Amino acid sequence: MKTATGVLLVTVLAAACCAASYEIKAVDENGIALAFDFSDVEDVYDEAGRWVGCDAPGFAASLGGSTGFEMPVDVLLFAVPPTGDVRLVVEAAAVRAEHRLPAGAAAQVRDDLVNLPGAPAEITSTGFMRNQRIAALRICPAVYEPGGGRFRVYDRLELRLTFTRPPGSHAPAGRPAPADPFEDIYERLLVNYEQGKAWRRRPDVAGLNAAGGDYFTSSPNWLKVKIESTGMYRITGMDLADAGVALGDIDPATLRLYGGGGLPLSESLLDTNPSWMTQMALKVDDGGDGSFDLGDEIVFYALGVRDWTNLYDPGRGMESYYKSFFSDYNYYWVTWGGSFTEPPKRMAVRDLPDCDGCDYYQPPSFLERVHVEKDALNDFNIRADDGWYWRPLRLGETVRLSPDTPFPDPARGGTAKVRVADWHSPDDCVGGFFRLIMRFNGRAAADSVWQATLTWRNVVDLRASVTIEDLGEQDLTIKMSRDIPPMYPGIACGKLYLAWYEVFYWRRFIALHDRLAFFSPDSTCVARYEAGGFTSPSIHVFDVTDQFNVAELGDVAVTGATSFQVVFHDSARAGALRRYALASATALMKPVAITVETISGIRNRPGDDYLII
């Protein structure tokens, strides 16, 4: 934003400069050799005189979730050739001391220690930082070896990074580095900054997408579409006119829809993020006259920024939920005209298999998912989940929740899951225990006891099979009990937050508010679906498995007089679930807002006097 003094303020997250003490022994086009001196690493002991790790000036602490051990770690960034492999060879390693894991260490401590770095040096990732390919080298003066149950502390380390290139390639020695706004960042972060200049990739001439020419500059016409929740959407000519668009300027054949997919970009400078959006399949109904009028419409599938992760990426699991940390809304972009390199993408109509007399499987219900979460308070000291929680849980208190489960199939049961976070400090409730009891529809579902740990972070999930009643609303209670069983000697701790709860249950194929979405059965077969509860015979059926390539299904049968049912057959395959979205014509959703946007960027902003980063 521009302030009253004409200054553009931009906040940038950047890695801190490396602090490990090292000496560069040799540099050539095939690699770089370094020596690390860990003489300033100091041992750390607890109040009982037990060795609990090391402290190194300038290093960060790598902690196991409940270990209490302090392991220093640092990351160095190196410029590497734009292609080929980067390999690490440890040429010499001097061990200063070894320490054993204390006898009787809890199994949870042992499990957490396995996640600590297991080698004194390791290449953790490679990728591009703007136009410079780089590699991240993690350095750990002290490591844990699970097989021997011991910690090994190093005094000195000598290693070499070797660059291997594909046959026929060569280093472009002597080529001047192109001008780059990241030059100061490269110089501060890269160990071999000067060497890396010759390995820069050439930036895209237009400053746009290196993979193609489409960008915001490809058209002067852009509408920003604000989406809150997942579903099938419709935008009419009247909606565009209300937003200030001159409909006579729109050629329906050139309408396009773009989106980013819904998941956040990586915060790591090493990961390659897309530099442009992806075109989405769009259904355009212009009435066949080649103009976009008030009654014409476009239909598309959109995702909110709080939903199940396999809607964004079909390869993700069924029980993983995604919530954006940065926004409550997703945004899509509608454009027309312009000079795009790719053709407009239209929603295909997919023919269904002929099943006249065929063998088929008709599922009686499908797995439905309910996630309920409220961001009512924050406590970022916990470092668990996103730092936002629903409410505190108090000792002896029973909290009653009411999951909404439309049209359940009580014959197939379900699963309930509750997540809590322990927020005691390391000095609180030493040796104490937590006990949480879950009851579902009056029946005991889960009773869990766990011990308070030595760190702030402790996330616990209660999960249990439950009986779903044939109602739209279930009864779920959780109680933090004062009564600790005798086999757990210790006091009852009382500092928990409720984060969220989930219910997974089998739902019958009945629409709610003329909309229904479900997955195919996880088996290889021809599946027959009979979905009822619609109030209109005009029902659309879409295959939304791939959010970028949504298809409308043809040849679906609709039956009924006052209440309507849609029937169709489709192929199903084990391990590759299809996702369907059904909606009557009147139940297609409306965006939260549609605004005409004038696209600008830092490069073409007039009137700013300074750029402060």
mmCIF file with all atom_site columns, N, CA and C in Angstrom, residues 405-470:
data_model
loop_
_atom_site.group_PDB
_atom_site.id
_atom_site.type_symbol
_atom_site.label_atom_id
_atom_site.label_alt_id
_atom_site.label_comp_id
_atom_site.label_asym_id
_atom_site.label_entity_id
_atom_site.label_seq_id
_atom_site.pdbx_PDB_ins_code
_atom_site.Cartn_x
_atom_site.Cartn_y
_atom_site.Cartn_z
_atom_site.occupancy
_atom_site.B_iso_or_equiv
_atom_site.pdbx_formal_charge
_atom_site.auth_seq_id
_atom_site.auth_comp_id
_atom_site.auth_asym_id
_atom_site.auth_atom_id
_atom_site.pdbx_PDB_model_num
ATOM 1   N N  . THR A 1 405 ? -25.436 -34.767 11.432 1.00 0.00 ? 405 THR A N  1
ATOM 2   C CA . THR A 1 405 ? -25.177 -35.878 10.508 1.00 0.00 ? 405 THR A CA 1
ATOM 3   C C  . THR A 1 405 ? -26.422 -36.144 9.675  1.00 0.00 ? 405 THR A C  1
ATOM 4   N N  . PRO A 1 406 ? -26.630 -35.414 8.592  1.00 0.00 ? 406 PRO A N  1
ATOM 5   C CA . PRO A 1 406 ? -27.841 -35.599 7.785  1.00 0.00 ? 406 PRO A CA 1
ATOM 6   C C  . PRO A 1 406 ? -27.940 -37.004 7.202  1.00 0.00 ? 406 PRO A C  1
ATOM 7   N N  . PHE A 1 407 ? -29.131 -37.585 7.278  1.00 0.00 ? 407 PHE A N  1
ATOM 8   C CA . PHE A 1 407 ? -29.505 -38.840 6.612  1.00 0.00 ? 407 PHE A CA 1
ATOM 9   C C  . PHE A 1 407 ? -28.511 -39.980 6.869  1.00 0.00 ? 407 PHE A C  1
ATOM 10  N N  . PRO A 1 408 ? -28.238 -40.303 8.149  1.00 0.00 ? 408 PRO A N  1
ATOM 11  C CA . PRO A 1 408 ? -27.278 -41.379 8.424  1.00 0.00 ? 408 PRO A CA 1
ATOM 12  C C  . PRO A 1 408 ? -27.847 -42.751 8.104  1.00 0.00 ? 408 PRO A C  1
ATOM 13  N N  . ASP A 1 409 ? -26.939 -43.687 7.853  1.00 0.00 ? 409 ASP A N  1
ATOM 14  C CA . ASP A 1 409 ? -27.289 -45.103 7.689  1.00 0.00 ? 409 ASP A CA 1
ATOM 15  C C  . ASP A 1 409 ? -26.914 -45.788 8.999  1.00 0.00 ? 409 ASP A C  1
ATOM 16  N N  . PRO A 1 410 ? -27.842 -45.940 9.944  1.00 0.00 ? 410 PRO A N  1
ATOM 17  C CA . PRO A 1 410 ? -27.485 -46.453 11.278 1.00 0.00 ? 410 PRO A CA 1
ATOM 18  C C  . PRO A 1 410 ? -26.962 -47.878 11.261 1.00 0.00 ? 410 PRO A C  1
ATOM 19  N N  . ALA A 1 411 ? -27.207 -48.607 10.175 1.00 0.00 ? 411 ALA A N  1
ATOM 20  C CA . ALA A 1 411 ? -26.753 -49.993 10.122 1.00 0.00 ? 411 ALA A CA 1
ATOM 21  C C  . ALA A 1 411 ? -25.242 -50.102 9.970  1.00 0.00 ? 411 ALA A C  1
ATOM 22  N N  . ARG A 1 412 ? -24.576 -49.004 9.567  1.00 0.00 ? 412 ARG A N  1
ATOM 23  C CA . ARG A 1 412 ? -23.142 -49.092 9.266  1.00 0.00 ? 412 ARG A CA 1
ATOM 24  C C  . ARG A 1 412 ? -22.257 -48.371 10.285 1.00 0.00 ? 412 ARG A C  1
ATOM 25  N N  . GLY A 1 413 ? -22.840 -47.693 11.280 1.00 0.00 ? 413 GLY A N  1
ATOM 26  C CA . GLY A 1 413 ? -22.029 -47.098 12.333 1.00 0.00 ? 413 GLY A CA 1
ATOM 27  C C  . GLY A 1 413 ? -21.157 -45.958 11.846 1.00 0.00 ? 413 GLY A C  1
ATOM 28  N N  . GLY A 1 414 ? -20.109 -45.645 12.613 1.00 0.00 ? 414 GLY A N  1
ATOM 29  C CA . GLY A 1 414 ? -19.225 -44.541 12.248 1.00 0.00 ? 414 GLY A CA 1
ATOM 30  C C  . GLY A 1 414 ? -18.047 -44.438 13.187 1.00 0.00 ? 414 GLY A C  1
ATOM 31  N N  . THR A 1 415 ? -17.316 -43.337 13.075 1.00 0.00 ? 415 THR A N  1
ATOM 32  C CA . THR A 1 415 ? -16.135 -43.082 13.887 1.00 0.00 ? 415 THR A CA 1
ATOM 33  C C  . THR A 1 415 ? -16.153 -41.630 14.341 1.00 0.00 ? 415 THR A C  1
ATOM 34  N N  . ALA A 1 416 ? -15.787 -41.395 15.586 1.00 0.00 ? 416 ALA A N  1
ATOM 35  C CA . ALA A 1 416 ? -15.672 -40.033 16.113 1.00 0.00 ? 416 ALA A CA 1
ATOM 36  C C  . ALA A 1 416 ? -14.226 -39.788 16.520 1.00 0.00 ? 416 ALA A C  1
ATOM 37  N N  . LYS A 1 417 ? -13.784 -38.554 16.345 1.00 0.00 ? 417 LYS A N  1
ATOM 38  C CA . LYS A 1 417 ? -12.402 -38.188 16.664 1.00 0.00 ? 417 LYS A CA 1
ATOM 39  C C  . LYS A 1 417 ? -12.408 -36.800 17.299 1.00 0.00 ? 417 LYS A C  1
ATOM 40  N N  . VAL A 1 418 ? -11.750 -36.670 18.432 1.00 0.00 ? 418 VAL A N  1
ATOM 41  C CA . VAL A 1 418 ? -11.651 -35.398 19.133 1.00 0.00 ? 418 VAL A CA 1
ATOM 42  C C  . VAL A 1 418 ? -10.175 -35.073 19.326 1.00 0.00 ? 418 VAL A C  1
ATOM 43  N N  . ARG A 1 419 ? -9.785  -33.848 18.997 1.00 0.00 ? 419 ARG A N  1
ATOM 44  C CA . ARG A 1 419 ? -8.397  -33.429 19.209 1.00 0.00 ? 419 ARG A CA 1
ATOM 45  C C  . ARG A 1 419 ? -8.331  -32.404 20.325 1.00 0.00 ? 419 ARG A C  1
ATOM 46  N N  . VAL A 1 420 ? -7.398  -32.637 21.262 1.00 0.00 ? 420 VAL A N  1
ATOM 47  C CA . VAL A 1 420 ? -7.136  -31.694 22.342 1.00 0.00 ? 420 VAL A CA 1
ATOM 48  C C  . VAL A 1 420 ? -5.651  -31.381 22.358 1.00 0.00 ? 420 VAL A C  1
ATOM 49  N N  . ALA A 1 421 ? -5.301  -30.244 22.942 1.00 0.00 ? 421 ALA A N  1
ATOM 50  C CA . ALA A 1 421 ? -3.905  -29.827 23.075 1.00 0.00 ? 421 ALA A CA 1
ATOM 51  C C  . ALA A 1 421 ? -3.624  -29.547 24.539 1.00 0.00 ? 421 ALA A C  1
ATOM 52  N N  . ASP A 1 422 ? -2.537  -30.102 25.048 1.00 0.00 ? 422 ASP A N  1
ATOM 53  C CA . ASP A 1 422 ? -2.103  -29.913 26.420 1.00 0.00 ? 422 ASP A CA 1
ATOM 54  C C  . ASP A 1 422 ? -1.296  -28.618 26.489 1.00 0.00 ? 422 ASP A C  1
ATOM 55  N N  . TRP A 1 423 ? -1.721  -27.657 27.329 1.00 0.00 ? 423 TRP A N  1
ATOM 56  C CA . TRP A 1 423 ? -1.052  -26.363 27.353 1.00 0.00 ? 423 TRP A CA 1
ATOM 57  C C  . TRP A 1 423 ? -0.339  -26.084 28.673 1.00 0.00 ? 423 TRP A C  1
ATOM 58  N N  . HIS A 1 424 ? -0.004  -27.148 29.419 1.00 0.00 ? 424 HIS A N  1
ATOM 59  C CA . HIS A 1 424 ? 0.765   -26.896 30.637 1.00 0.00 ? 424 HIS A CA 1
ATOM 60  C C  . HIS A 1 424 ? 2.196   -26.515 30.277 1.00 0.00 ? 424 HIS A C  1
ATOM 61  N N  . SER A 1 425 ? 2.836   -25.721 31.116 1.00 0.00 ? 425 SER A N  1
ATOM 62  C CA . SER A 1 425 ? 4.237   -25.369 30.896 1.00 0.00 ? 425 SER A CA 1
ATOM 63  C C  . SER A 1 425 ? 5.115   -26.514 31.396 1.00 0.00 ? 425 SER A C  1
ATOM 64  N N  . PRO A 1 426 ? 6.397   -26.550 31.007 1.00 0.00 ? 426 PRO A N  1
ATOM 65  C CA . PRO A 1 426 ? 7.268   -27.645 31.463 1.00 0.00 ? 426 PRO A CA 1
ATOM 66  C C  . PRO A 1 426 ? 7.372   -27.752 32.978 1.00 0.00 ? 426 PRO A C  1
ATOM 67  N N  . ASP A 1 427 ? 7.075   -26.679 33.705 1.00 0.00 ? 427 ASP A N  1
ATOM 68  C CA . ASP A 1 427 ? 7.174   -26.717 35.163 1.00 0.00 ? 427 ASP A CA 1
ATOM 69  C C  . ASP A 1 427 ? 5.865   -27.116 35.841 1.00 0.00 ? 427 ASP A C  1
ATOM 70  N N  . ASP A 1 428 ? 4.784   -27.181 35.072 1.00 0.00 ? 428 ASP A N  1
ATOM 71  C CA . ASP A 1 428 ? 3.475   -27.504 35.650 1.00 0.00 ? 428 ASP A CA 1
ATOM 72  C C  . ASP A 1 428 ? 3.242   -29.007 35.670 1.00 0.00 ? 428 ASP A C  1
ATOM 73  N N  . CYS A 1 429 ? 2.570   -29.456 36.706 1.00 0.00 ? 429 CYS A N  1
ATOM 74  C CA . CYS A 1 429 ? 2.013   -30.810 36.725 1.00 0.00 ? 429 CYS A CA 1
ATOM 75  C C  . CYS A 1 429 ? 3.057   -31.884 36.425 1.00 0.00 ? 429 CYS A C  1
ATOM 76  N N  . VAL A 1 430 ? 4.261   -31.740 36.988 1.00 0.00 ? 430 VAL A N  1
ATOM 77  C CA . VAL A 1 430 ? 5.331   -32.707 36.746 1.00 0.00 ? 430 VAL A CA 1
ATOM 78  C C  . VAL A 1 430 ? 4.921   -34.064 37.287 1.00 0.00 ? 430 VAL A C  1
ATOM 79  N N  . GLY A 1 431 ? 4.989   -35.077 36.456 1.00 0.00 ? 431 GLY A N  1
ATOM 80  C CA . GLY A 1 431 ? 4.611   -36.420 36.866 1.00 0.00 ? 431 GLY A CA 1
ATOM 81  C C  . GLY A 1 431 ? 3.124   -36.673 36.880 1.00 0.00 ? 431 GLY A C  1
ATOM 82  N N  . GLY A 1 432 ? 2.321   -35.680 36.473 1.00 0.00 ? 432 GLY A N  1
ATOM 83  C CA . GLY A 1 432 ? 0.880   -35.839 36.499 1.00 0.00 ? 432 GLY A CA 1
ATOM 84  C C  . GLY A 1 432 ? 0.322   -36.487 35.243 1.00 0.00 ? 432 GLY A C  1
ATOM 85  N N  . PHE A 1 433 ? -0.987  -36.741 35.276 1.00 0.00 ? 433 PHE A N  1
ATOM 86  C CA . PHE A 1 433 ? -1.646  -37.433 34.170 1.00 0.00 ? 433 PHE A CA 1
ATOM 87  C C  . PHE A 1 433 ? -2.918  -36.689 33.764 1.00 0.00 ? 433 PHE A C  1
ATOM 88  N N  . PHE A 1 434 ? -3.290  -36.879 32.512 1.00 0.00 ? 434 PHE A N  1
ATOM 89  C CA . PHE A 1 434 ? -4.564  -36.411 31.988 1.00 0.00 ? 434 PHE A CA 1
ATOM 90  C C  . PHE A 1 434 ? -5.452  -37.628 31.719 1.00 0.00 ? 434 PHE A C  1
ATOM 91  N N  . ARG A 1 435 ? -6.760  -37.431 31.945 1.00 0.00 ? 435 ARG A N  1
ATOM 92  C CA . ARG A 1 435 ? -7.720  -38.474 31.589 1.00 0.00 ? 435 ARG A CA 1
ATOM 93  C C  . ARG A 1 435 ? -8.903  -37.823 30.898 1.00 0.00 ? 435 ARG A C  1
ATOM 94  N N  . LEU A 1 436 ? -9.188  -38.268 29.696 1.00 0.00 ? 436 LEU A N  1
ATOM 95  C CA . LEU A 1 436 ? -10.287 -37.717 28.916 1.00 0.00 ? 436 LEU A CA 1
ATOM 96  C C  . LEU A 1 436 ? -11.229 -38.856 28.523 1.00 0.00 ? 436 LEU A C  1
ATOM 97  N N  . ILE A 1 437 ? -12.525 -38.650 28.745 1.00 0.00 ? 437 ILE A N  1
ATOM 98  C CA . ILE A 1 437 ? -13.535 -39.679 28.473 1.00 0.00 ? 437 ILE A CA 1
ATOM 99  C C  . ILE A 1 437 ? -14.498 -39.153 27.406 1.00 0.00 ? 437 ILE A C  1
ATOM 100 N N  . MET A 1 438 ? -14.722 -39.942 26.372 1.00 0.00 ? 438 MET A N  1
ATOM 101 C CA . MET A 1 438 ? -15.658 -39.589 25.310 1.00 0.00 ? 438 MET A CA 1
ATOM 102 C C  . MET A 1 438 ? -16.865 -40.509 25.379 1.00 0.00 ? 438 MET A C  1
ATOM 103 N N  . ARG A 1 439 ? -18.044 -39.908 25.299 1.00 0.00 ? 439 ARG A N  1
ATOM 104 C CA . ARG A 1 439 ? -19.284 -40.669 25.217 1.00 0.00 ? 439 ARG A CA 1
ATOM 105 C C  . ARG A 1 439 ? -20.044 -40.202 23.982 1.00 0.00 ? 439 ARG A C  1
ATOM 106 N N  . PHE A 1 440 ? -20.643 -41.168 23.259 1.00 0.00 ? 440 PHE A N  1
ATOM 107 C CA . PHE A 1 440 ? -21.356 -40.859 22.027 1.00 0.00 ? 440 PHE A CA 1
ATOM 108 C C  . PHE A 1 440 ? -22.743 -41.473 22.114 1.00 0.00 ? 440 PHE A C  1
ATOM 109 N N  . ASN A 1 441 ? -23.759 -40.609 22.066 1.00 0.00 ? 441 ASN A N  1
ATOM 110 C CA . ASN A 1 441 ? -25.145 -41.047 22.205 1.00 0.00 ? 441 ASN A CA 1
ATOM 111 C C  . ASN A 1 441 ? -25.353 -41.871 23.478 1.00 0.00 ? 441 ASN A C  1
ATOM 112 N N  . GLY A 1 442 ? -24.726 -41.384 24.561 1.00 0.00 ? 442 GLY A N  1
ATOM 113 C CA . GLY A 1 442 ? -24.909 -42.007 25.865 1.00 0.00 ? 442 GLY A CA 1
ATOM 114 C C  . GLY A 1 442 ? -24.041 -43.217 26.122 1.00 0.00 ? 442 GLY A C  1
ATOM 115 N N  . ARG A 1 443 ? -23.291 -43.688 25.138 1.00 0.00 ? 443 ARG A N  1
ATOM 116 C CA . ARG A 1 443 ? -22.468 -44.881 25.299 1.00 0.00 ? 443 ARG A CA 1
ATOM 117 C C  . ARG A 1 443 ? -21.000 -44.492 25.425 1.00 0.00 ? 443 ARG A C  1
ATOM 118 N N  . ALA A 1 444 ? -20.258 -45.178 26.303 1.00 0.00 ? 444 ALA A N  1
ATOM 119 C CA . ALA A 1 444 ? -18.828 -44.933 26.452 1.00 0.00 ? 444 ALA A CA 1
ATOM 120 C C  . ALA A 1 444 ? -18.122 -45.292 25.150 1.00 0.00 ? 444 ALA A C  1
ATOM 121 N N  . ALA A 1 445 ? -17.340 -44.356 24.619 1.00 0.00 ? 445 ALA A N  1
ATOM 122 C CA . ALA A 1 445 ? -16.666 -44.582 23.337 1.00 0.00 ? 445 ALA A CA 1
ATOM 123 C C  . ALA A 1 445 ? -15.150 -44.651 23.499 1.00 0.00 ? 445 ALA A C  1
ATOM 124 N N  . ALA A 1 446 ? -14.568 -43.792 24.333 1.00 0.00 ? 446 ALA A N  1
ATOM 125 C CA . ALA A 1 446 ? -13.117 -43.778 24.511 1.00 0.00 ? 446 ALA A CA 1
ATOM 126 C C  . ALA A 1 446 ? -12.800 -43.274 25.909 1.00 0.00 ? 446 ALA A C  1
ATOM 127 N N  . ASP A 1 447 ? -11.757 -43.852 26.495 1.00 0.00 ? 447 ASP A N  1
ATOM 128 C CA . ASP A 1 447 ? -11.286 -43.451 27.822 1.00 0.00 ? 447 ASP A CA 1
ATOM 129 C C  . ASP A 1 447 ? -9.764  -43.510 27.764 1.00 0.00 ? 447 ASP A C  1
ATOM 130 N N  . SER A 1 448 ? -9.120  -42.339 27.720 1.00 0.00 ? 448 SER A N  1
ATOM 131 C CA . SER A 1 448 ? -7.682  -42.288 27.470 1.00 0.00 ? 448 SER A CA 1
ATOM 132 C C  . SER A 1 448 ? -6.965  -41.589 28.620 1.00 0.00 ? 448 SER A C  1
ATOM 133 N N  . VAL A 1 449 ? -5.834  -42.159 29.021 1.00 0.00 ? 449 VAL A N  1
ATOM 134 C CA . VAL A 1 449 ? -4.981  -41.579 30.058 1.00 0.00 ? 449 VAL A CA 1
ATOM 135 C C  . VAL A 1 449 ? -3.584  -41.397 29.481 1.00 0.00 ? 449 VAL A C  1
ATOM 136 N N  . TRP A 1 450 ? -3.000  -40.220 29.681 1.00 0.00 ? 450 TRP A N  1
ATOM 137 C CA . TRP A 1 450 ? -1.632  -39.988 29.229 1.00 0.00 ? 450 TRP A CA 1
ATOM 138 C C  . TRP A 1 450 ? -0.928  -39.071 30.212 1.00 0.00 ? 450 TRP A C  1
ATOM 139 N N  . GLN A 1 451 ? 0.395   -39.117 30.176 1.00 0.00 ? 451 GLN A N  1
ATOM 140 C CA . GLN A 1 451 ? 1.199   -38.374 31.151 1.00 0.00 ? 451 GLN A CA 1
ATOM 141 C C  . GLN A 1 451 ? 1.607   -37.017 30.604 1.00 0.00 ? 451 GLN A C  1
ATOM 142 N N  . ALA A 1 452 ? 1.633   -36.028 31.492 1.00 0.00 ? 452 ALA A N  1
ATOM 143 C CA . ALA A 1 452 ? 2.131   -34.707 31.116 1.00 0.00 ? 452 ALA A CA 1
ATOM 144 C C  . ALA A 1 452 ? 3.602   -34.823 30.724 1.00 0.00 ? 452 ALA A C  1
ATOM 145 N N  . THR A 1 453 ? 3.986   -34.122 29.677 1.00 0.00 ? 453 THR A N  1
ATOM 146 C CA . THR A 1 453 ? 5.341   -34.233 29.156 1.00 0.00 ? 453 THR A CA 1
ATOM 147 C C  . THR A 1 453 ? 6.192   -33.060 29.613 1.00 0.00 ? 453 THR A C  1
ATOM 148 N N  . LEU A 1 454 ? 7.459   -33.074 29.177 1.00 0.00 ? 454 LEU A N  1
ATOM 149 C CA . LEU A 1 454 ? 8.414   -32.065 29.608 1.00 0.00 ? 454 LEU A CA 1
ATOM 150 C C  . LEU A 1 454 ? 8.474   -30.873 28.665 1.00 0.00 ? 454 LEU A C  1
ATOM 151 N N  . THR A 1 455 ? 7.632   -30.849 27.676 1.00 0.00 ? 455 THR A N  1
ATOM 152 C CA . THR A 1 455 ? 7.645   -29.744 26.724 1.00 0.00 ? 455 THR A CA 1
ATOM 153 C C  . THR A 1 455 ? 6.242   -29.147 26.613 1.00 0.00 ? 455 THR A C  1
ATOM 154 N N  . TRP A 1 456 ? 6.156   -28.021 25.927 1.00 0.00 ? 456 TRP A N  1
ATOM 155 C CA . TRP A 1 456 ? 4.861   -27.366 25.746 1.00 0.00 ? 456 TRP A CA 1
ATOM 156 C C  . TRP A 1 456 ? 3.964   -28.147 24.803 1.00 0.00 ? 456 TRP A C  1
ATOM 157 N N  . ARG A 1 457 ? 4.549   -28.725 23.786 1.00 0.00 ? 457 ARG A N  1
ATOM 158 C CA . ARG A 1 457 ? 3.720   -29.320 22.732 1.00 0.00 ? 457 ARG A CA 1
ATOM 159 C C  . ARG A 1 457 ? 3.260   -30.716 23.109 1.00 0.00 ? 457 ARG A C  1
ATOM 160 N N  . ASN A 1 458 ? 1.959   -30.950 23.035 1.00 0.00 ? 458 ASN A N  1
ATOM 161 C CA . ASN A 1 458 ? 1.424   -32.282 23.242 1.00 0.00 ? 458 ASN A CA 1
ATOM 162 C C  . ASN A 1 458 ? 0.007   -32.328 22.679 1.00 0.00 ? 458 ASN A C  1
ATOM 163 N N  . VAL A 1 459 ? -0.154  -32.915 21.516 1.00 0.00 ? 459 VAL A N  1
ATOM 164 C CA . VAL A 1 459 ? -1.462  -33.027 20.871 1.00 0.00 ? 459 VAL A CA 1
ATOM 165 C C  . VAL A 1 459 ? -1.937  -34.463 21.015 1.00 0.00 ? 459 VAL A C  1
ATOM 166 N N  . VAL A 1 460 ? -3.183  -34.632 21.456 1.00 0.00 ? 460 VAL A N  1
ATOM 167 C CA . VAL A 1 460 ? -3.735  -35.966 21.688 1.00 0.00 ? 460 VAL A CA 1
ATOM 168 C C  . VAL A 1 460 ? -5.057  -36.076 20.940 1.00 0.00 ? 460 VAL A C  1
ATOM 169 N N  . ASP A 1 461 ? -5.237  -37.188 20.225 1.00 0.00 ? 461 ASP A N  1
ATOM 170 C CA . ASP A 1 461 ? -6.487  -37.466 19.520 1.00 0.00 ? 461 ASP A CA 1
ATOM 171 C C  . ASP A 1 461 ? -7.194  -38.634 20.196 1.00 0.00 ? 461 ASP A C  1
ATOM 172 N N  . LEU A 1 462 ? -8.446  -38.443 20.532 1.00 0.00 ? 462 LEU A N  1
ATOM 173 C CA . LEU A 1 462 ? -9.301  -39.533 20.978 1.00 0.00 ? 462 LEU A CA 1
ATOM 174 C C  . LEU A 1 462 ? -10.109 -40.004 19.775 1.00 0.00 ? 462 LEU A C  1
ATOM 175 N N  . ARG A 1 463 ? -10.031 -41.275 19.494 1.00 0.00 ? 463 ARG A N  1
ATOM 176 C CA . ARG A 1 463 ? -10.711 -41.827 18.317 1.00 0.00 ? 463 ARG A CA 1
ATOM 177 C C  . ARG A 1 463 ? -11.445 -43.087 18.747 1.00 0.00 ? 463 ARG A C  1
ATOM 178 N N  . ALA A 1 464 ? -12.686 -43.235 18.313 1.00 0.00 ? 464 ALA A N  1
ATOM 179 C CA . ALA A 1 464 ? -13.458 -44.404 18.717 1.00 0.00 ? 464 ALA A CA 1
ATOM 180 C C  . ALA A 1 464 ? -14.527 -44.724 17.689 1.00 0.00 ? 464 ALA A C  1
ATOM 181 N N  . SER A 1 465 ? -14.829 -46.013 17.570 1.00 0.00 ? 465 SER A N  1
ATOM 182 C CA . SER A 1 465 ? -15.980 -46.435 16.768 1.00 0.00 ? 465 SER A CA 1
ATOM 183 C C  . SER A 1 465 ? -17.245 -46.099 17.543 1.00 0.00 ? 465 SER A C  1
ATOM 184 N N  . VAL A 1 466 ? -18.253 -45.596 16.830 1.00 0.00 ? 466 VAL A N  1
ATOM 185 C CA . VAL A 1 466 ? -19.464 -45.144 17.497 1.00 0.00 ? 466 VAL A CA 1
ATOM 186 C C  . VAL A 1 466 ? -20.690 -45.670 16.771 1.00 0.00 ? 466 VAL A C  1
ATOM 187 N N  . THR A 1 467 ? -21.804 -45.668 17.499 1.00 0.00 ? 467 THR A N  1
ATOM 188 C CA . THR A 1 467 ? -23.093 -46.058 16.922 1.00 0.00 ? 467 THR A CA 1
ATOM 189 C C  . THR A 1 467 ? -23.846 -44.797 16.532 1.00 0.00 ? 467 THR A C  1
ATOM 190 N N  . ILE A 1 468 ? -24.159 -44.675 15.254 1.00 0.00 ? 468 ILE A N  1
ATOM 191 C CA . ILE A 1 468 ? -24.865 -43.498 14.745 1.00 0.00 ? 468 ILE A CA 1
ATOM 192 C C  . ILE A 1 468 ? -26.371 -43.755 14.793 1.00 0.00 ? 468 ILE A C  1
ATOM 193 N N  . GLU A 1 469 ? -27.076 -42.872 15.439 1.00 0.00 ? 469 GLU A N  1
ATOM 194 C CA . GLU A 1 469 ? -28.522 -43.021 15.507 1.00 0.00 ? 469 GLU A CA 1
ATOM 195 C C  . GLU A 1 469 ? -29.184 -42.428 14.269 1.00 0.00 ? 469 GLU A C  1
ATOM 196 N N  . ASP A 1 470 ? -30.387 -42.885 13.986 1.00 0.00 ? 470 ASP A N  1
ATOM 197 C CA . ASP A 1 470 ? -31.110 -42.463 12.783 1.00 0.00 ? 470 ASP A CA 1
ATOM 198 C C  . ASP A 1 470 ? -31.746 -41.091 13.005 1.00 0.00 ? 470 ASP A C  1
#
